[in-house]
Amino acid sequence: MSLPVTHKIDSVALRNIVKRFPGVIASDHVNFDVKAGEIHALLGENGAGKTTLMRILYGLYQPDEGEILINGKPVAIRSPADSIQLGLGMIHQHFMLVPTLSVAANVALGLKSSRGLLLDLEVVSQRLRALSETYGLRVDPDAMVWQLAVGEQQRVEILKALYRGAALLILDEPTAVLTPQEVDELFVTLRRMAAEGHSLIFISHKLHEVLAISHRVTVLRNGRVVQTLNTAETSRKELARLMVGREVMLRVERPEVQFGAPRLVIKDLWVTGDKGLPAVRGTSLQIRSGEILGIAGVSGNGQRELAEAIAGLRKPTQGQILIDGMDVTGWRPEKLILNGLAYISEERFRDGVVKDLTVEENLMLEQHGHAPFARGIFLDFGRIASHTQEMIRDFEIKTPSRQTPLRNLSGGNIQKLILARELTRKPRVLIASQPTRGVDIGSTEYIHSRLVAQRAEQTATLLISEDLDEIRNLSDRIAVMYEGRIMGVLEREDASIEKLGLMMAGVSVESQESG
Amino acid sequence: MIADLFAANVIIGILTSGIRLATPYLYASIGETFGQLSGVLNLGVDGMMLMGAYAGFYVTFHTGNPWLGLLVAILVGALMGLAMAFISVTLKAEQGISGIGVYLFGLGMSDLLFQKTLGTVETVSGFAPLNIPLLSDIPVLGTVFFSHNILVYGAFLLVPVAWFILNKTTLGLKIKAVGQNPAAADALGVSVARVRYATVTLGGALAGLAGASLSIALLNVFQQNLTSGMGFIAVALVYFGGWTPTGVLLGSLLFSSVNALQLWVQILGIPIPSDFAVMMPYVLTILALIFAVRKVNQPASLSKVFERGEG
């Protein structure tokens, strides 16, 4: 292994960058710069063009126009190999790791070995240990990546870049997968790196994080730079307005409702995950009519399997699911739907809609086979047309027509379509998994207000989300799932970020109180 | 009758031919292992073997020099591997379908060339058995292990060599990374296309060599569809072997031993219909694939086209 060159980057600037994709301009004459020792946040909604811009800087995309300057000199970045050479590093939102290889092997990949054609993993491990110590990034170089927790995998990603002597680090939504405490740890590392003269670009759509970590912030909207501000001189409210383009309500109105009897009852549920191991381990929950129960927790702790078991997509190995006192354990989805279960899947395109069908067809997916939309084996197109037209209007779905292929709709409108389909059935129980992931703020506001409105309809809602703000804004009670178990259920008023964060890391409510 | 199978000379015979017959499977499936580990499923192995078998035979037949035949067979195989790489990596074609296309091309082309240049089934004197001094004199073991032709030894030697390349070199690391997560490799500046070109071309060269091992070392003849599906078995053996050279070795030996056994069943005239005997290895393959395959090691991007910047 050759010792990494310590690159000297005083400034990186993007000048008038333009990138067009079929039908959209992802980057529209964007100017952006970052200096040594600076943390510059790139803020914008999903689809605002943050990731595209950074992929251009990192050489994954080629810009149609514009240039990139490093230390004032124009550079050509044709591939990631070029950008690594120039001292750039990128931590992708979806980690770029090979799970079947060790940490050291992941770091060594693509590097020149000190032993020529032979691997020098021992040397890499040694240097990696030193590097971990310098930056406080604890990781075992010999561990296999698939065995590591998400937070550790992220440390491997950062180490990979540092090992290559990166002077500028691009972090694409690095906090999305972390618990609040892990976020704090990450921020400590980032500040230390900035203090040592690294430049950092921090991509996010979370206002409070941007305010907490950055020196400057550039707001992107629809591929354009709205404004670049000094973080110290701005506020959450101003940033939200710049990001969305209008005043935003940061909180939802929650009228008081009277809860009824338990509608959804889960007793000691065990569900097997994709890897053949139990993913849900003895979960018990009760949701009353009119109540929203939020489940917080880092993804991959059994939330998806729990939702799928309730929705009939996965057979529990043990335990019971009751809706209004009726045992529905192991029922087929169709039967569950007829009995008042609605499901908003986190895998929108896998379980929620069919991309190549039209808006109308997608709206009718669940009910097309039943009266009044079908007579025998024939569809009643008249009724279907009027019903879907109503849904499109009521749920403010922006689409050119009922016959438009679904794939032409934005993420937010697709999610509103799913909501329309599920809620017009007047469900008794609603499972909402990551209902606003990847959805613009406008649609998010709308979806939130709809979910809250279901409380007055006496629906029992199970809300699963990684977004703690969403959970805390909407839920009446909050449970945290960790390694397939419920770590405790808190009343809305008691659910502080600290308590939830500890529970997300596996510390139960009881041990928090006793400790 | 069945008891005849347990006579000492029969058992030695089965073991000896088991080891001999493993040769083409080993070359072909080790080559295929490289390709699959990097994410390319090459179903054209059998076609490449046939072209290699023909080319090796033709050159040996005319020059009398099996080494020259071997070289040409390897080159022809490599060329077909290169074509497969071009189709699946550069043109991004569906690998399963294009592999079958390559197979059919090899099957038809080798037969056409055979009809036009040879016309009838001829024989050559290919690689002669090479008794390893001292070792081949050991009773029983010497016959079973140390009196084969050089291509047999080469096939077995290839196993540790392949293991070493895959586990101890930077190239091996790149191959595995490209097969498991091409986007990660790409982001670190590894050229996914170059790695895949290299492995698939190598796989083709080894398939050509596998074909030649039949036509100028084991059988010393060429005829239409000489391999009769061996290349497909080789693909299956890669799954069976869990994408490791040692696993592939085990699979090849098991398969060739059962093959040898069924040959002896026929030779000894044991009253099992010969069709059933011939079926045995194939039935075994299916059973092995159902029960023995651990998908843990399966390259995550096997048979998936890589596009930069997706996802």
Short mmCIF file of C-alpha atoms in Angstrom, two decimals, chain A residues 289-494:
data_model
loop_
_atom_site.label_atom_id
_atom_site.label_comp_id
_atom_site.label_asym_id
_atom_site.label_seq_id
_atom_site.Cartn_x
_atom_site.Cartn_y
_atom_site.Cartn_z
CA SER A 289 -59.88 3.37 17.91
CA GLY A 290 -59.02 6.97 17.13
CA GLU A 291 -55.45 6.53 18.27
CA ILE A 292 -52.14 6.81 16.41
CA LEU A 293 -49.40 4.62 17.82
CA GLY A 294 -46.00 5.55 16.43
CA ILE A 295 -43.18 3.04 16.17
CA ALA A 296 -39.77 4.67 16.15
CA GLY A 297 -36.46 2.95 15.66
CA VAL A 298 -33.68 2.57 13.16
CA SER A 299 -34.82 0.59 10.10
CA GLY A 300 -34.10 -3.10 10.11
CA ASN A 301 -35.18 -3.73 13.68
CA GLY A 302 -38.27 -5.68 12.67
CA GLN A 303 -40.61 -2.82 11.81
CA ARG A 304 -41.06 -3.90 8.21
CA GLU A 305 -41.71 -7.51 9.17
CA LEU A 306 -44.23 -6.42 11.81
CA ALA A 307 -46.12 -4.30 9.29
CA GLU A 308 -46.05 -7.06 6.69
CA ALA A 309 -47.33 -9.61 9.19
CA ILE A 310 -50.30 -7.41 10.08
CA ALA A 311 -50.96 -6.76 6.38
CA GLY A 312 -51.03 -10.49 5.67
CA LEU A 313 -47.87 -10.51 3.54
CA ARG A 314 -45.86 -12.56 6.00
CA LYS A 315 -47.10 -15.43 8.17
CA PRO A 316 -46.29 -15.05 11.87
CA THR A 317 -44.68 -18.13 13.41
CA GLN A 318 -46.31 -17.49 16.76
CA GLY A 319 -48.73 -15.10 18.40
CA GLN A 320 -52.01 -13.45 17.50
CA ILE A 321 -53.32 -10.44 15.61
CA LEU A 322 -56.85 -9.29 16.47
CA ILE A 323 -58.95 -6.65 14.74
CA ASP A 324 -61.97 -5.59 16.81
CA GLY A 325 -61.64 -8.79 18.76
CA MET A 326 -61.58 -11.06 15.71
CA ASP A 327 -58.54 -13.28 15.24
CA VAL A 328 -57.11 -12.40 11.81
CA THR A 329 -53.72 -14.08 12.23
CA GLY A 330 -52.47 -15.56 8.95
CA TRP A 331 -55.35 -14.19 6.85
CA ARG A 332 -54.76 -13.46 3.19
CA PRO A 333 -54.39 -9.77 2.25
CA GLU A 334 -57.65 -9.78 0.28
CA LYS A 335 -59.66 -10.98 3.25
CA LEU A 336 -57.97 -8.45 5.51
CA ILE A 337 -58.74 -5.63 3.09
CA LEU A 338 -62.41 -6.63 3.01
CA ASN A 339 -62.38 -6.57 6.78
CA GLY A 340 -61.19 -3.00 7.06
CA LEU A 341 -57.40 -3.15 7.01
CA ALA A 342 -55.52 -0.48 5.08
CA TYR A 343 -51.79 -0.66 4.40
CA ILE A 344 -49.36 1.98 3.22
CA SER A 345 -46.18 0.07 2.48
CA GLU A 346 -42.70 1.49 2.88
CA GLU A 347 -41.89 -0.28 -0.38
CA ARG A 348 -44.21 1.90 -2.42
CA PHE A 349 -43.27 0.49 -5.81
CA ARG A 350 -43.09 -3.12 -4.70
CA ASP A 351 -46.21 -3.43 -2.57
CA GLY A 352 -48.16 -0.24 -3.17
CA VAL A 353 -48.65 0.49 -6.85
CA VAL A 354 -48.01 -0.86 -10.32
CA LYS A 355 -45.88 1.70 -12.15
CA ASP A 356 -47.02 0.80 -15.65
CA LEU A 357 -50.72 0.93 -14.96
CA THR A 358 -52.71 4.16 -15.14
CA VAL A 359 -53.70 6.35 -12.23
CA GLU A 360 -57.24 5.03 -12.44
CA GLU A 361 -56.19 1.39 -12.51
CA ASN A 362 -53.95 1.91 -9.51
CA LEU A 363 -56.76 3.57 -7.60
CA MET A 364 -58.99 0.56 -8.26
CA LEU A 365 -56.43 -2.17 -7.52
CA GLU A 366 -58.14 -3.33 -4.35
CA GLN A 367 -61.81 -2.82 -5.13
CA HIS A 368 -62.14 -3.50 -8.85
CA GLY A 369 -63.40 -7.03 -8.30
CA HIS A 370 -66.28 -6.10 -6.02
CA ALA A 371 -69.59 -4.34 -6.31
CA PRO A 372 -70.34 -1.65 -7.20
CA PHE A 373 -67.31 -1.50 -9.51
CA ALA A 374 -67.78 -4.94 -11.02
CA ARG A 375 -70.80 -6.84 -12.23
CA GLY A 376 -69.83 -10.46 -12.43
CA ILE A 377 -66.62 -10.60 -14.40
CA PHE A 378 -67.23 -7.22 -16.06
CA LEU A 379 -65.94 -3.86 -14.87
CA ASP A 380 -68.34 -0.96 -14.57
CA PHE A 381 -66.24 1.73 -16.18
CA GLY A 382 -68.80 4.46 -15.57
CA ARG A 383 -68.76 3.99 -11.82
CA ILE A 384 -65.02 3.50 -11.76
CA ALA A 385 -64.52 6.77 -13.66
CA SER A 386 -66.70 8.82 -11.35
CA HIS A 387 -65.25 7.23 -8.22
CA THR A 388 -61.62 7.72 -9.24
CA GLN A 389 -62.34 11.28 -10.38
CA GLU A 390 -63.67 11.95 -6.90
CA MET A 391 -60.59 10.50 -5.24
CA ILE A 392 -58.26 12.53 -7.44
CA ARG A 393 -60.14 15.69 -6.45
CA ASP A 394 -60.52 14.91 -2.75
CA PHE A 395 -56.90 13.96 -2.26
CA GLU A 396 -55.47 16.70 -4.45
CA ILE A 397 -53.58 14.22 -6.67
CA LYS A 398 -51.86 16.23 -9.38
CA THR A 399 -52.19 14.25 -12.60
CA PRO A 400 -52.96 15.27 -16.19
CA SER A 401 -55.76 12.70 -16.36
CA ARG A 402 -57.13 9.48 -14.91
CA GLN A 403 -55.49 7.61 -17.78
CA THR A 404 -51.96 8.88 -17.18
CA PRO A 405 -49.46 6.12 -16.51
CA LEU A 406 -48.56 6.20 -12.83
CA ARG A 407 -44.83 6.40 -13.54
CA ASN A 408 -45.28 10.00 -14.72
CA LEU A 409 -46.41 11.17 -11.26
CA SER A 410 -44.09 12.63 -8.62
CA GLY A 411 -43.33 10.69 -5.44
CA GLY A 412 -45.60 12.89 -3.39
CA ASN A 413 -48.55 12.41 -5.73
CA ILE A 414 -48.06 8.67 -5.87
CA GLN A 415 -48.15 8.58 -2.10
CA LYS A 416 -51.35 10.69 -2.10
CA LEU A 417 -52.85 8.21 -4.57
CA ILE A 418 -52.09 5.31 -2.23
CA LEU A 419 -53.56 7.29 0.65
CA ALA A 420 -56.70 7.99 -1.40
CA ARG A 421 -57.13 4.33 -2.25
CA GLU A 422 -56.63 3.16 1.32
CA LEU A 423 -58.62 5.84 3.15
CA THR A 424 -61.72 6.01 0.96
CA ARG A 425 -62.40 2.45 2.06
CA LYS A 426 -62.97 3.83 5.59
CA PRO A 427 -60.51 1.46 7.23
CA ARG A 428 -60.79 0.28 10.80
CA VAL A 429 -57.07 -0.26 11.07
CA LEU A 430 -54.40 1.61 9.12
CA ILE A 431 -50.76 0.57 8.89
CA ALA A 432 -48.68 3.49 7.61
CA SER A 433 -45.02 2.57 6.99
CA GLN A 434 -42.69 5.46 6.22
CA PRO A 435 -45.65 7.35 4.72
CA THR A 436 -43.63 10.45 3.78
CA ARG A 437 -40.22 9.03 2.92
CA GLY A 438 -38.95 10.68 -0.25
CA VAL A 439 -42.02 12.91 -0.40
CA ASP A 440 -41.89 16.72 -0.83
CA ILE A 441 -42.83 18.95 2.09
CA GLY A 442 -46.10 20.07 0.52
CA SER A 443 -47.36 16.50 0.15
CA THR A 444 -45.95 15.60 3.56
CA GLU A 445 -48.04 18.30 5.20
CA TYR A 446 -51.09 17.01 3.38
CA ILE A 447 -50.46 13.36 4.26
CA HIS A 448 -49.91 14.28 7.91
CA SER A 449 -53.17 16.19 8.09
CA ARG A 450 -54.99 13.23 6.53
CA LEU A 451 -53.49 10.76 8.98
CA VAL A 452 -54.47 12.96 11.90
CA ALA A 453 -57.96 13.34 10.43
CA GLN A 454 -58.37 9.55 10.58
CA ARG A 455 -58.38 9.83 14.36
CA ALA A 456 -61.80 11.50 14.24
CA GLU A 457 -62.94 8.61 12.00
CA GLN A 458 -62.06 6.23 14.84
CA THR A 459 -59.38 4.46 12.81
CA ALA A 460 -56.61 2.75 14.79
CA THR A 461 -53.36 3.78 13.12
CA LEU A 462 -49.97 2.13 13.41
CA LEU A 463 -47.42 4.66 12.17
CA ILE A 464 -43.93 3.35 11.44
CA SER A 465 -41.30 5.93 10.64
CA GLU A 466 -37.60 6.61 10.89
CA ASP A 467 -38.33 10.32 11.06
CA LEU A 468 -38.51 11.07 14.77
CA ASP A 469 -40.12 14.48 14.18
CA GLU A 470 -42.90 12.82 12.22
CA ILE A 471 -43.46 10.25 14.95
CA ARG A 472 -43.51 12.87 17.70
CA ASN A 473 -45.79 15.24 15.80
CA LEU A 474 -48.46 12.71 14.90
CA SER A 475 -48.52 9.98 17.54
CA ASP A 476 -50.65 9.70 20.66
CA ARG A 477 -48.30 7.08 22.06
CA ILE A 478 -44.81 6.11 20.91
CA ALA A 479 -43.18 2.70 20.97
CA VAL A 480 -39.58 1.98 20.02
CA MET A 481 -38.54 -1.21 18.31
CA TYR A 482 -35.05 -2.61 18.73
CA GLU A 483 -33.90 -6.01 17.48
CA GLY A 484 -37.46 -7.20 17.08
CA ARG A 485 -38.62 -6.20 20.53
CA ILE A 486 -40.61 -3.26 21.84
CA MET A 487 -38.32 -1.37 24.20
CA GLY A 488 -41.25 0.41 25.80
CA VAL A 489 -44.29 2.55 25.01
CA LEU A 490 -44.32 6.20 26.04
CA GLU A 491 -47.17 8.65 26.25
CA ARG A 492 -46.76 11.50 23.79
CA GLU A 493 -45.88 13.98 26.54
CA ASP A 494 -43.12 11.77 28.01
#
